[in-house]
CSV table of C-alpha atoms in Angstrom, one decimal:
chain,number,residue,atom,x,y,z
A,195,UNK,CA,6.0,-14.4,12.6
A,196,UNK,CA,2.9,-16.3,10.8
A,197,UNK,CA,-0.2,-17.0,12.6
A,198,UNK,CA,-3.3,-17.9,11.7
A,199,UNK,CA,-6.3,-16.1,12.1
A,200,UNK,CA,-10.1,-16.7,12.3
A,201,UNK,CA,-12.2,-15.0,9.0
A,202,UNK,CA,-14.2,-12.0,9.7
A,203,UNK,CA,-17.7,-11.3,7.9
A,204,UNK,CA,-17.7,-9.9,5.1
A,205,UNK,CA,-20.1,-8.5,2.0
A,206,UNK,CA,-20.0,-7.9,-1.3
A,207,UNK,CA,-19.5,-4.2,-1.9
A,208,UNK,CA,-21.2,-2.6,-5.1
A,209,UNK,CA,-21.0,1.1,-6.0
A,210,UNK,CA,-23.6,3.3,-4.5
A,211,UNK,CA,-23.5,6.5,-7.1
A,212,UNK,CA,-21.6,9.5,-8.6
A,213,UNK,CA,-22.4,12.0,-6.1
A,214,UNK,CA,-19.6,15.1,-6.2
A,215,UNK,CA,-17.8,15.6,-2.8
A,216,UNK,CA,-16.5,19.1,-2.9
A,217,UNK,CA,-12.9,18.9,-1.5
A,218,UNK,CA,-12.5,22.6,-0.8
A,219,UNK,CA,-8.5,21.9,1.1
A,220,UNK,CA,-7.8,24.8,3.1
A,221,UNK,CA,-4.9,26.4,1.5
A,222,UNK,CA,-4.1,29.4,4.6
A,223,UNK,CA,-1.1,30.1,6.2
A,224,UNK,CA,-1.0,29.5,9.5
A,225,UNK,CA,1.7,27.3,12.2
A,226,UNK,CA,4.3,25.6,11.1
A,227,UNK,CA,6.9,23.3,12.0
A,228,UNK,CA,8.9,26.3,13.6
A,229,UNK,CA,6.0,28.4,14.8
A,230,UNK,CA,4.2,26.0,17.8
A,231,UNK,CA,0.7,26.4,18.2
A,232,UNK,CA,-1.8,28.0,15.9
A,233,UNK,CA,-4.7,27.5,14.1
A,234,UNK,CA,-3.4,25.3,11.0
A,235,UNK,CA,-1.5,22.5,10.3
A,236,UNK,CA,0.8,21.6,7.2
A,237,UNK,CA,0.8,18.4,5.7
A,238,UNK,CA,3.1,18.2,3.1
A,239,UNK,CA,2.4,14.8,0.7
A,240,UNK,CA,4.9,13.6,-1.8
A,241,UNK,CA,3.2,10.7,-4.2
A,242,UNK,CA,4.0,9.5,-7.6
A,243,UNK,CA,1.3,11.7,-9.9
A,244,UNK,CA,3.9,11.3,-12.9
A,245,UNK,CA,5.6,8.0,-14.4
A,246,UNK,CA,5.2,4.0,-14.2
A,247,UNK,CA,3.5,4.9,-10.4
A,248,UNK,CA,1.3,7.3,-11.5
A,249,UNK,CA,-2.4,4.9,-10.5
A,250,UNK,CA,-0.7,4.5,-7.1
A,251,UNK,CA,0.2,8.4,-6.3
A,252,UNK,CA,-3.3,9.7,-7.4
A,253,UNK,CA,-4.8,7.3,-5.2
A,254,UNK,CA,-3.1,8.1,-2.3
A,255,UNK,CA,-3.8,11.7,-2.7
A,256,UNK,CA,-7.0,10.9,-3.3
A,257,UNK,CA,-7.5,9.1,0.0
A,258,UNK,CA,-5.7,11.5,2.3
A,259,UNK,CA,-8.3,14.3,0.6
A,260,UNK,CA,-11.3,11.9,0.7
A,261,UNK,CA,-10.2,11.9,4.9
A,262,UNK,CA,-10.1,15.7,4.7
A,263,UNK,CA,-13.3,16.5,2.6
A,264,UNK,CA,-15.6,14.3,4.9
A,265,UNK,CA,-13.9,16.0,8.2
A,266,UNK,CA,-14.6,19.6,7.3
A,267,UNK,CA,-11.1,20.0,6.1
A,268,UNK,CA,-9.7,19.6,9.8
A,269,UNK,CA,-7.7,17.2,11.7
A,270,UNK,CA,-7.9,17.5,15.1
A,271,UNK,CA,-9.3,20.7,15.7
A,272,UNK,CA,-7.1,22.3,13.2
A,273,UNK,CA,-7.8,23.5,9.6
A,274,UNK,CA,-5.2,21.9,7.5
A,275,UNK,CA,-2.8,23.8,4.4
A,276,UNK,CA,-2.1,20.0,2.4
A,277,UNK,CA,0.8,20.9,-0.2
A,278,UNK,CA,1.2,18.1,-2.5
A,279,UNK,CA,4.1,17.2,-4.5
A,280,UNK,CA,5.1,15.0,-7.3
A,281,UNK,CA,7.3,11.8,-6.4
A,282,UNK,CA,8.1,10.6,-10.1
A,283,UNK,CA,9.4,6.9,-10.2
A,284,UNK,CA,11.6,7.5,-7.4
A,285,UNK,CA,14.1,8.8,-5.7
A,286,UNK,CA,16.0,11.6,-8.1
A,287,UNK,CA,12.4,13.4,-8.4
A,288,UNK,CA,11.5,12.5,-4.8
A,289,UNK,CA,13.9,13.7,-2.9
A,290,UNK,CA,13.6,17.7,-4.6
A,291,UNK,CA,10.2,17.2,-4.2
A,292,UNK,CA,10.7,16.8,-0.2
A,293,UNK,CA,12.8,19.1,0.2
A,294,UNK,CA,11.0,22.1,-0.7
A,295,UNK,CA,7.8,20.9,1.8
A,296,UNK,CA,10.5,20.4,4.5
A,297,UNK,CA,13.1,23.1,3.9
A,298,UNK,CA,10.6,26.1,2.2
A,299,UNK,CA,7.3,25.3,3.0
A,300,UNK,CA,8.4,24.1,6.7
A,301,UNK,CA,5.6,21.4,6.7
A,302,UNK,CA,4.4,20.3,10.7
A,303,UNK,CA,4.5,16.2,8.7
A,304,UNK,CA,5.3,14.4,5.6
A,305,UNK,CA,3.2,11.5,4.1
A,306,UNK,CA,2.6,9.7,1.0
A,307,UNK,CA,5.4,7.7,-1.0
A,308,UNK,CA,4.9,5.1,-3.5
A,309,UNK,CA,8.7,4.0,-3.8
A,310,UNK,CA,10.9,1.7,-1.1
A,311,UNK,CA,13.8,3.7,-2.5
A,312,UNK,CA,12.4,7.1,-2.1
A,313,UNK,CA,11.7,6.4,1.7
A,314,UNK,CA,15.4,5.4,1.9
A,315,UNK,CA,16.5,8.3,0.6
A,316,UNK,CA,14.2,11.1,1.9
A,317,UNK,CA,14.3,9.7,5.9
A,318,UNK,CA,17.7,11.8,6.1
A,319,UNK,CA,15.8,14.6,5.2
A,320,UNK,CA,13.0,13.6,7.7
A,321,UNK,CA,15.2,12.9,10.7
A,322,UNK,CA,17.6,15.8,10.2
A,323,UNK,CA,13.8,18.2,10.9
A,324,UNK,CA,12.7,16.3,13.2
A,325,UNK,CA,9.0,16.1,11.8
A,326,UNK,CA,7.2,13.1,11.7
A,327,UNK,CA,7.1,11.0,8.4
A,328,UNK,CA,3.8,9.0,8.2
A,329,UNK,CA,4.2,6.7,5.0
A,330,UNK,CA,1.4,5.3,3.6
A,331,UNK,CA,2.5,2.9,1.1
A,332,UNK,CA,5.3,-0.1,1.5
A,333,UNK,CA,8.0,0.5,3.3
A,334,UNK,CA,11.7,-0.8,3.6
A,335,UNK,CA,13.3,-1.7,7.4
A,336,UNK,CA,14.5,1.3,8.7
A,337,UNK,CA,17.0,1.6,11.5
A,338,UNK,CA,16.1,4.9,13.0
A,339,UNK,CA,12.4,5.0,14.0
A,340,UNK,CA,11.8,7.7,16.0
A,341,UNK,CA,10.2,9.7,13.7
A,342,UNK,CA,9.1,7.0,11.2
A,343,UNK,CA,6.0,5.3,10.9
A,344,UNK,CA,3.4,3.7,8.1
A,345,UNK,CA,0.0,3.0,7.6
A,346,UNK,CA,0.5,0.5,5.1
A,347,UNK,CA,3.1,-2.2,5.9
A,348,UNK,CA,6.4,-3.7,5.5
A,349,UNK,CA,7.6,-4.2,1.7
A,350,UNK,CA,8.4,-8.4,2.6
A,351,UNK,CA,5.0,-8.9,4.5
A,352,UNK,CA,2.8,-9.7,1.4
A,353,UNK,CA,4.9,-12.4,0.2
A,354,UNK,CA,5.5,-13.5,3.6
A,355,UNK,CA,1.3,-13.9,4.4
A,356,UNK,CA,1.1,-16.0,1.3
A,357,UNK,CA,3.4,-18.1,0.8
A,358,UNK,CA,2.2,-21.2,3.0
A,359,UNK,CA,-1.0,-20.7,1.4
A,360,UNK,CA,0.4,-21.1,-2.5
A,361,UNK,CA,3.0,-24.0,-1.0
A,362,UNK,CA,-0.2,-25.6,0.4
A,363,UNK,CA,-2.2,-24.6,-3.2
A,364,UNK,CA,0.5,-25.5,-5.7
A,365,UNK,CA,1.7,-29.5,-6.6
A,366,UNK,CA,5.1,-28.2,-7.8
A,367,UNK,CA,7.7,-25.6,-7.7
A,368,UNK,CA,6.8,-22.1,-8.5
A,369,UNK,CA,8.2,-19.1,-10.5
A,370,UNK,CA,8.9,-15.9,-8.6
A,371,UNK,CA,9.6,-12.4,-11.0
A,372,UNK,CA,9.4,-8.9,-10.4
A,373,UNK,CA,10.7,-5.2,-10.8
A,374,UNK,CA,14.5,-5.2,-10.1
A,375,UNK,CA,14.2,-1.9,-7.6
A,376,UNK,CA,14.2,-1.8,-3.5
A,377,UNK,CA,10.6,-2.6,-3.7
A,378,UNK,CA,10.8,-5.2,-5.5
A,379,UNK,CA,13.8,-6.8,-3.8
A,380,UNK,CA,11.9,-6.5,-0.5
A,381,UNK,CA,8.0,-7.7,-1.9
A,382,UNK,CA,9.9,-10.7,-3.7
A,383,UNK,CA,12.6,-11.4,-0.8
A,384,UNK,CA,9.3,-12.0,1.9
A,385,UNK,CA,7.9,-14.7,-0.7
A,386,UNK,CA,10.7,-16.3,-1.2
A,387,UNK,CA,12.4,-17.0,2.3
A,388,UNK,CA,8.7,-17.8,3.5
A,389,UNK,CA,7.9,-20.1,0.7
A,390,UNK,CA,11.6,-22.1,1.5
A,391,UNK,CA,11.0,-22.2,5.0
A,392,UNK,CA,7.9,-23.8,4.5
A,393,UNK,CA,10.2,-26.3,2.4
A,394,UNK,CA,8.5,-24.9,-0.6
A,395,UNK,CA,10.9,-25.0,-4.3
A,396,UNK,CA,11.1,-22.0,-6.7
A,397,UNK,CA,11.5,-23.2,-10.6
A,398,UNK,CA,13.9,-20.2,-11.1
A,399,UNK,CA,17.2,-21.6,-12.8
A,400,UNK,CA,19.6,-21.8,-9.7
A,401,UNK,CA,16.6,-21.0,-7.3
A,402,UNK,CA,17.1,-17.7,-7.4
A,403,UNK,CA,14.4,-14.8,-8.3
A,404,UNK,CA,14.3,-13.4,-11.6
A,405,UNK,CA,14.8,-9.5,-12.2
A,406,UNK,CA,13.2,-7.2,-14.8
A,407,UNK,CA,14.5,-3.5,-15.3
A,408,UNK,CA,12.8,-1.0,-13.8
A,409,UNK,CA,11.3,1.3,-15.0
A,410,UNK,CA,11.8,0.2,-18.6
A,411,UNK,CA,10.3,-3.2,-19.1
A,412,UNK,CA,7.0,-3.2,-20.4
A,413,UNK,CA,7.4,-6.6,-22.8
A,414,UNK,CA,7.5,-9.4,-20.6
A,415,UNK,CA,6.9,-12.2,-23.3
A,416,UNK,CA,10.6,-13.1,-23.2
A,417,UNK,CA,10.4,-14.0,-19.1
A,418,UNK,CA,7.1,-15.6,-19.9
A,419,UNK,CA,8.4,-17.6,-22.8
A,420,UNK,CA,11.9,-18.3,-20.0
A,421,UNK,CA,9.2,-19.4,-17.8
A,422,UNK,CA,7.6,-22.2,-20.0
A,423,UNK,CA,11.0,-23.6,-20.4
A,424,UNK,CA,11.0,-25.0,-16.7
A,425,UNK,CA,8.7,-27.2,-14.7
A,426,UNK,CA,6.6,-24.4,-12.6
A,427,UNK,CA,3.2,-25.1,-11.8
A,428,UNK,CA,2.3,-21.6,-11.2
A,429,UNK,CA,3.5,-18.2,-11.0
A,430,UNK,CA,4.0,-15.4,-7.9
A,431,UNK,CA,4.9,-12.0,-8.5
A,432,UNK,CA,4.7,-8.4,-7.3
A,433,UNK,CA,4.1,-5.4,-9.8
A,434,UNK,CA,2.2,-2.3,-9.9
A,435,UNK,CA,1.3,0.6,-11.9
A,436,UNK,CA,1.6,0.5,-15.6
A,437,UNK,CA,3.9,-2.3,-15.3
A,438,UNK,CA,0.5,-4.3,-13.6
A,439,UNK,CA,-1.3,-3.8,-16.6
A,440,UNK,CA,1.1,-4.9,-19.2
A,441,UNK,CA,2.1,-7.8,-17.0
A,442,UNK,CA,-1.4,-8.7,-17.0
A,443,UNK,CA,-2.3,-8.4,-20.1
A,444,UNK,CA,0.9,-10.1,-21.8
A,445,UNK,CA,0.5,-13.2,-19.2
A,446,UNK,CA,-3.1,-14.2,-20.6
A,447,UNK,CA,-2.0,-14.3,-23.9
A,448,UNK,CA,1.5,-16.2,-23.2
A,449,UNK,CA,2.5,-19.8,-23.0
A,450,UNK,CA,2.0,-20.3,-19.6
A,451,UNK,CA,-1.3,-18.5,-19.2
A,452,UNK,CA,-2.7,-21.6,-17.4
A,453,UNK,CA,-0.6,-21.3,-14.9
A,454,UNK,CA,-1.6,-20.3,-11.4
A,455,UNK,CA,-0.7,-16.3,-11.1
A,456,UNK,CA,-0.6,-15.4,-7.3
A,457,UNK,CA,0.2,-11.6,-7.3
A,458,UNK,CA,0.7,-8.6,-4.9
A,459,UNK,CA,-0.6,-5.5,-6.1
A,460,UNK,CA,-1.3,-6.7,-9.8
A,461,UNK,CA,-5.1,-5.9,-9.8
A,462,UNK,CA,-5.4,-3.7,-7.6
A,463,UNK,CA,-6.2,0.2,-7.9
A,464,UNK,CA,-7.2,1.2,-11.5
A,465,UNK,CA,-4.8,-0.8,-13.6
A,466,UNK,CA,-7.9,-3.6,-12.7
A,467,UNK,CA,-10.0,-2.2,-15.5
A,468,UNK,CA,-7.3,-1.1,-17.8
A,469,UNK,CA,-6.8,-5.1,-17.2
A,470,UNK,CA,-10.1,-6.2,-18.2
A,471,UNK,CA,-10.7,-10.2,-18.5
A,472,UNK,CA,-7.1,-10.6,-18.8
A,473,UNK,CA,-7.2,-9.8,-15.2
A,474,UNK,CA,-10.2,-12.4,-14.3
A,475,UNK,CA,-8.9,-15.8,-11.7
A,476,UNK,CA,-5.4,-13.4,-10.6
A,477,UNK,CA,-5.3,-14.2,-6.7
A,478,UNK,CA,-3.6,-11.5,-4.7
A,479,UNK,CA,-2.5,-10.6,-1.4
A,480,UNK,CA,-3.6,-7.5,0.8
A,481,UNK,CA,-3.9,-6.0,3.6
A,482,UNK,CA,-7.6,-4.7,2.2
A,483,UNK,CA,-10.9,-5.8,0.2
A,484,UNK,CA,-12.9,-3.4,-0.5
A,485,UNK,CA,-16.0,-5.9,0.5
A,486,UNK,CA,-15.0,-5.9,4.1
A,487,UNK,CA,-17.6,-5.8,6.4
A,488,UNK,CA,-17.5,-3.7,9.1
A,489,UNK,CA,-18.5,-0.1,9.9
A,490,UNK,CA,-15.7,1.5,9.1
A,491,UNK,CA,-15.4,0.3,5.6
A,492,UNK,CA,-18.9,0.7,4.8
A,493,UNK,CA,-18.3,4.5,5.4
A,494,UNK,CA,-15.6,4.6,3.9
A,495,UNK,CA,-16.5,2.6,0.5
A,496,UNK,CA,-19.3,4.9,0.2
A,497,UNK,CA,-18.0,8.1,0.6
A,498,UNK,CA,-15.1,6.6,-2.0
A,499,UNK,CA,-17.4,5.2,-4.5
A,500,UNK,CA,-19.6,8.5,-4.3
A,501,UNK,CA,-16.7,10.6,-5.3
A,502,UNK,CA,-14.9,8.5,-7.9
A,503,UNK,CA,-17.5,5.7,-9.1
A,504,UNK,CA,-15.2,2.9,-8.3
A,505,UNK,CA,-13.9,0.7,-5.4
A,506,UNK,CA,-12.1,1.8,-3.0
A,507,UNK,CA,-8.3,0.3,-2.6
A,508,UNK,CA,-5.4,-0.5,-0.3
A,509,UNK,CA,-3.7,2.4,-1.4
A,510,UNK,CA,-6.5,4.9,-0.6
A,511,UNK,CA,-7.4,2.9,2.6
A,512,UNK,CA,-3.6,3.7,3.3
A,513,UNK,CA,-3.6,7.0,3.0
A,514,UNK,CA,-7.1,8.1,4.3
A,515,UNK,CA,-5.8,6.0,7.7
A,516,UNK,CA,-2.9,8.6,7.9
A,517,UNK,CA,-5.0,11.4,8.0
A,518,UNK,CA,-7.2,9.1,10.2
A,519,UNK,CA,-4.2,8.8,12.5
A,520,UNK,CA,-3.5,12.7,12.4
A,521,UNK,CA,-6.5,13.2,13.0
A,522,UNK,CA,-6.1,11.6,16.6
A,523,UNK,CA,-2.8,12.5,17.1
A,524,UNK,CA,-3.1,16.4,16.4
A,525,UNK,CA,-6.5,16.6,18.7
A,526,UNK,CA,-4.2,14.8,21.7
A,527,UNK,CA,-1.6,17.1,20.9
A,528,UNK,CA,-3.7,20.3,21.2
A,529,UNK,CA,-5.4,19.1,24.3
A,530,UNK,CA,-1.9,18.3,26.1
A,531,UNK,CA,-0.9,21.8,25.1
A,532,UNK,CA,1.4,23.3,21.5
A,533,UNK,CA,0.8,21.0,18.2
A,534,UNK,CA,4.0,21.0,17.1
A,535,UNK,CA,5.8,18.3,15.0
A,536,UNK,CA,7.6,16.8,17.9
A,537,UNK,CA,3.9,16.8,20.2
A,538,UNK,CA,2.4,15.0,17.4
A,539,UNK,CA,4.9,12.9,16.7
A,540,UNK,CA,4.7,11.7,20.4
A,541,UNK,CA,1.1,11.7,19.9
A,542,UNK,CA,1.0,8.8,17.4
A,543,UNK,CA,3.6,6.3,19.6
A,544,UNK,CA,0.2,6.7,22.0
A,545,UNK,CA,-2.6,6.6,19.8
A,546,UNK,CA,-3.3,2.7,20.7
A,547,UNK,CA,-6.0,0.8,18.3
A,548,UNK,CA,-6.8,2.4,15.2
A,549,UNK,CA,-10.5,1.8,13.6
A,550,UNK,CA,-9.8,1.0,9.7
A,551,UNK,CA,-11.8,0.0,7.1
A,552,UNK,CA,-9.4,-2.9,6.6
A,553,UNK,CA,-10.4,-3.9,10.1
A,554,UNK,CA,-8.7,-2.6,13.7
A,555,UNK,CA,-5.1,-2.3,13.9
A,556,UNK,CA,-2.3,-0.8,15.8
A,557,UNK,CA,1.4,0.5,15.3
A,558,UNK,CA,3.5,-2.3,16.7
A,559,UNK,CA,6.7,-1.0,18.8
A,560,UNK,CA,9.4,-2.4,16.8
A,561,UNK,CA,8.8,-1.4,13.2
A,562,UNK,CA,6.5,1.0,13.8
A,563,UNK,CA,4.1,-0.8,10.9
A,564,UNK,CA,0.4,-2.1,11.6
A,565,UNK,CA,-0.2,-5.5,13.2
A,566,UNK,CA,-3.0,-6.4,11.1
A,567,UNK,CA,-4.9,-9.0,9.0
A,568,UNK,CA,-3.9,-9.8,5.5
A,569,UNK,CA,-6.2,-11.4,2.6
A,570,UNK,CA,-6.5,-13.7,0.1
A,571,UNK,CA,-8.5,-12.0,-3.0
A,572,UNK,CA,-9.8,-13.2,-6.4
A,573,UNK,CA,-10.7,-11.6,-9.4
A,574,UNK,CA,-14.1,-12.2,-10.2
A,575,UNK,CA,-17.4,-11.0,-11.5
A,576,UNK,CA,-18.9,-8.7,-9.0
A,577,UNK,CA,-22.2,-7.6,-11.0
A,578,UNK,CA,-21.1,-6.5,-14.4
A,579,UNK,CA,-17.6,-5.7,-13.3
A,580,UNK,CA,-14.9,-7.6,-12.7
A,581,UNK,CA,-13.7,-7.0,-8.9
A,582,UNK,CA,-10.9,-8.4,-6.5
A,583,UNK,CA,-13.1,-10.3,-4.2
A,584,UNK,CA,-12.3,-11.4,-0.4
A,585,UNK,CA,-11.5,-15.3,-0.1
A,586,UNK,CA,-10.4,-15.9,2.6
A,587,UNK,CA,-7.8,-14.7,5.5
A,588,UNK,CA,-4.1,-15.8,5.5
A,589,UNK,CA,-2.5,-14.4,8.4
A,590,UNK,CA,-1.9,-11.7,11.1
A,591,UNK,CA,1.7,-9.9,10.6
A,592,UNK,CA,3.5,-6.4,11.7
A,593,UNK,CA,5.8,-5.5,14.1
């Protein structure tokens, strides 16, 4: 569903210093999923810190430990053990990777993963221990819930929020392009069915999206040269990572670098100044700016900015909401009685309204995902940096 929403205030966010935050992560033994009650939890975290996802996976490490470090390493009462592990591009490193947290260190919860395809294949894993997986980056439908949630969204719900904005935007039909993985399929798939039911016209040849290789393209003058050969008037696409930046940077000096580029993901995270002014007038679609205005975000931006020196991002926000929401989950558990992974898992279907720095949100029933606000950003200058500014709202989606 598509609705329209009223625009919230908002600020301009600009960094506030370089001042150290010393993580300190508990690393104790302590409970575990096969032990009940004690005095710590384990979080086991699988992100991409290797590979084309490698901007994406250190952020959402980063986040989940930001959570930690500013809430003296506990969550809910409970000193936490966080193991991380590396996802690699996807699912043949990602799956090992989960295992061993799961099967040998017997974590209480798994979170993290970058790839559509590595949730697909690790659920089994997930569901067979009966711990609770809290993802916090995009995430594929997934048929079996009860143990599944995310903090970030659905992979088709980007595309999906802006489509009738770029229909209403753009004179003409528009080319959509991207990574030719699950992700990719399901970021590209919510544009397109939006943008023809809004009786919107793609200038692919036969209507149809156009694929590059995963992970191996990193020239994409040929599409781009493809793409001057028809009649588009602009440009949507969904990328991330490395393959962001050399999208970016090849688009600017192409053919058709005065087309229109409406993005998810594009410039966000890192890859934005790795992008430079290639990167300047990209419009892109999130479910977070880092100049939101509201309590929680101002927190949050700080404590970000004072540990890394940039802004915060969608995929931080992400993952420092799942420790938020463990945070809740564990205390409710442990004042109900054991914390255990099925009492916290039970503790999250009740958690109700969750205060974010993208703005309040809650887990909706059916897919488990945040019904929440998504925006319209531009890159622009923000001081002497170049920043993805707010522009507006677009819609409220989740399920």
């Amino acid at each position: 569903m598509f609705f329209d929403i009223s625009s919230p205030r908002r600020r301009r966010f600009r960094p506030a210093g370089a001042a150290a935050l010393a993580l300190g992560l508990a690393a104790v033994t302590g409970c575990s999923s096969d032990s009940g009650a004690g005095d710590t939890v384990k979080v086991g975290l699988v992100a991409s810190l290797s590979g084309t996802y490698e901007p994406v996976g250190t952020e959402l490490r980063a986040g989940f430990e930001l959570y930690l470090s500013t809430h003296d390493n506990k969550l809910g009462g409970r000193k936490v053990e966080l193991l991380v592990a590396d996802e690699g591009d996807g699912p043949p490193t990602a799956v090992p990777a989960a295992t061993k947290l799961v099967k040998k260190d017997k974590v209480d919860v798994l979170t993290g993963l970058v790839s559509g395809g590595s949730v697909n294949a690790v659920l089994p894993l997930v569901q067979k221990a009966k711990i609770p997986f809290l993802g916090s980056n995009a995430r594929p439908p997934v048929k079996d819930l009860e143990y599944v949630w995310t903090t970030s969204f659905l992979s088709d719900e980007p595309g999906k929020a802006i489509a009738p904005y770029v229909k209403k935007q753009v004179d003409g039909p528009v080319y959509a392009i991207g990574p030719d993985y699950q992700g990719g399929y399901d970021e590209l798939r919510g544009f397109t069915n939006e943008f023809k039911r809004v009786k919107g016209k793609l200038a692919n040849p036969g209507g149809k999206t156009t694929w590059t290789p995963f992970p191996k393209t990193t020239n994409f003058m040929p599409y781009f040269a493809e793409i001057a050969k028809t009649n588009a008037k602009a440009v949507y696409c969904f990328y991330a990572g490395k393959a962001a930046i050399d999208f970016a940077k090849q688009y600017a000096q192409s053919d058709i670098a005065d087309l229109p580029l409406y993005t998810a993901f594009v410039t966000e995270g890192s890859v934005l100044q790795a992008q430079g002014a290639a990167a300047k007038n990209i419009y892109s679609v999130l479910n977070y700016a880092a100049d939101l205005d509201n309590e929680a975000n101002r927190k949050f931006a700080a404590d970000w900015t004072a540990e890394h020196d940039t802004q915060p991002t969608t995929y931080a926000m992400a993952s420092y909401d799942a420790a938020a929401v463990l945070d809740k989950a564990i205390a409710t558990a442990a004042k109900n009685g054991d914390v255990t992974p099925k009492t916290i898992n039970e503790a999250i279907a009740d958690l109700g309204q969750i205060d974010s720095p993208r703005g309040a949100w809650e887990f909706g029933d059916k897919a488990h995902s945040p019904v929440q606000t998504w925006y319209l950003r531009q890159v622009r200058p923000d001081g002497a940096q170049l920043a993805n500014v707010m522009v507006q709202d677009l819609a409220t989606l989740g399920s």
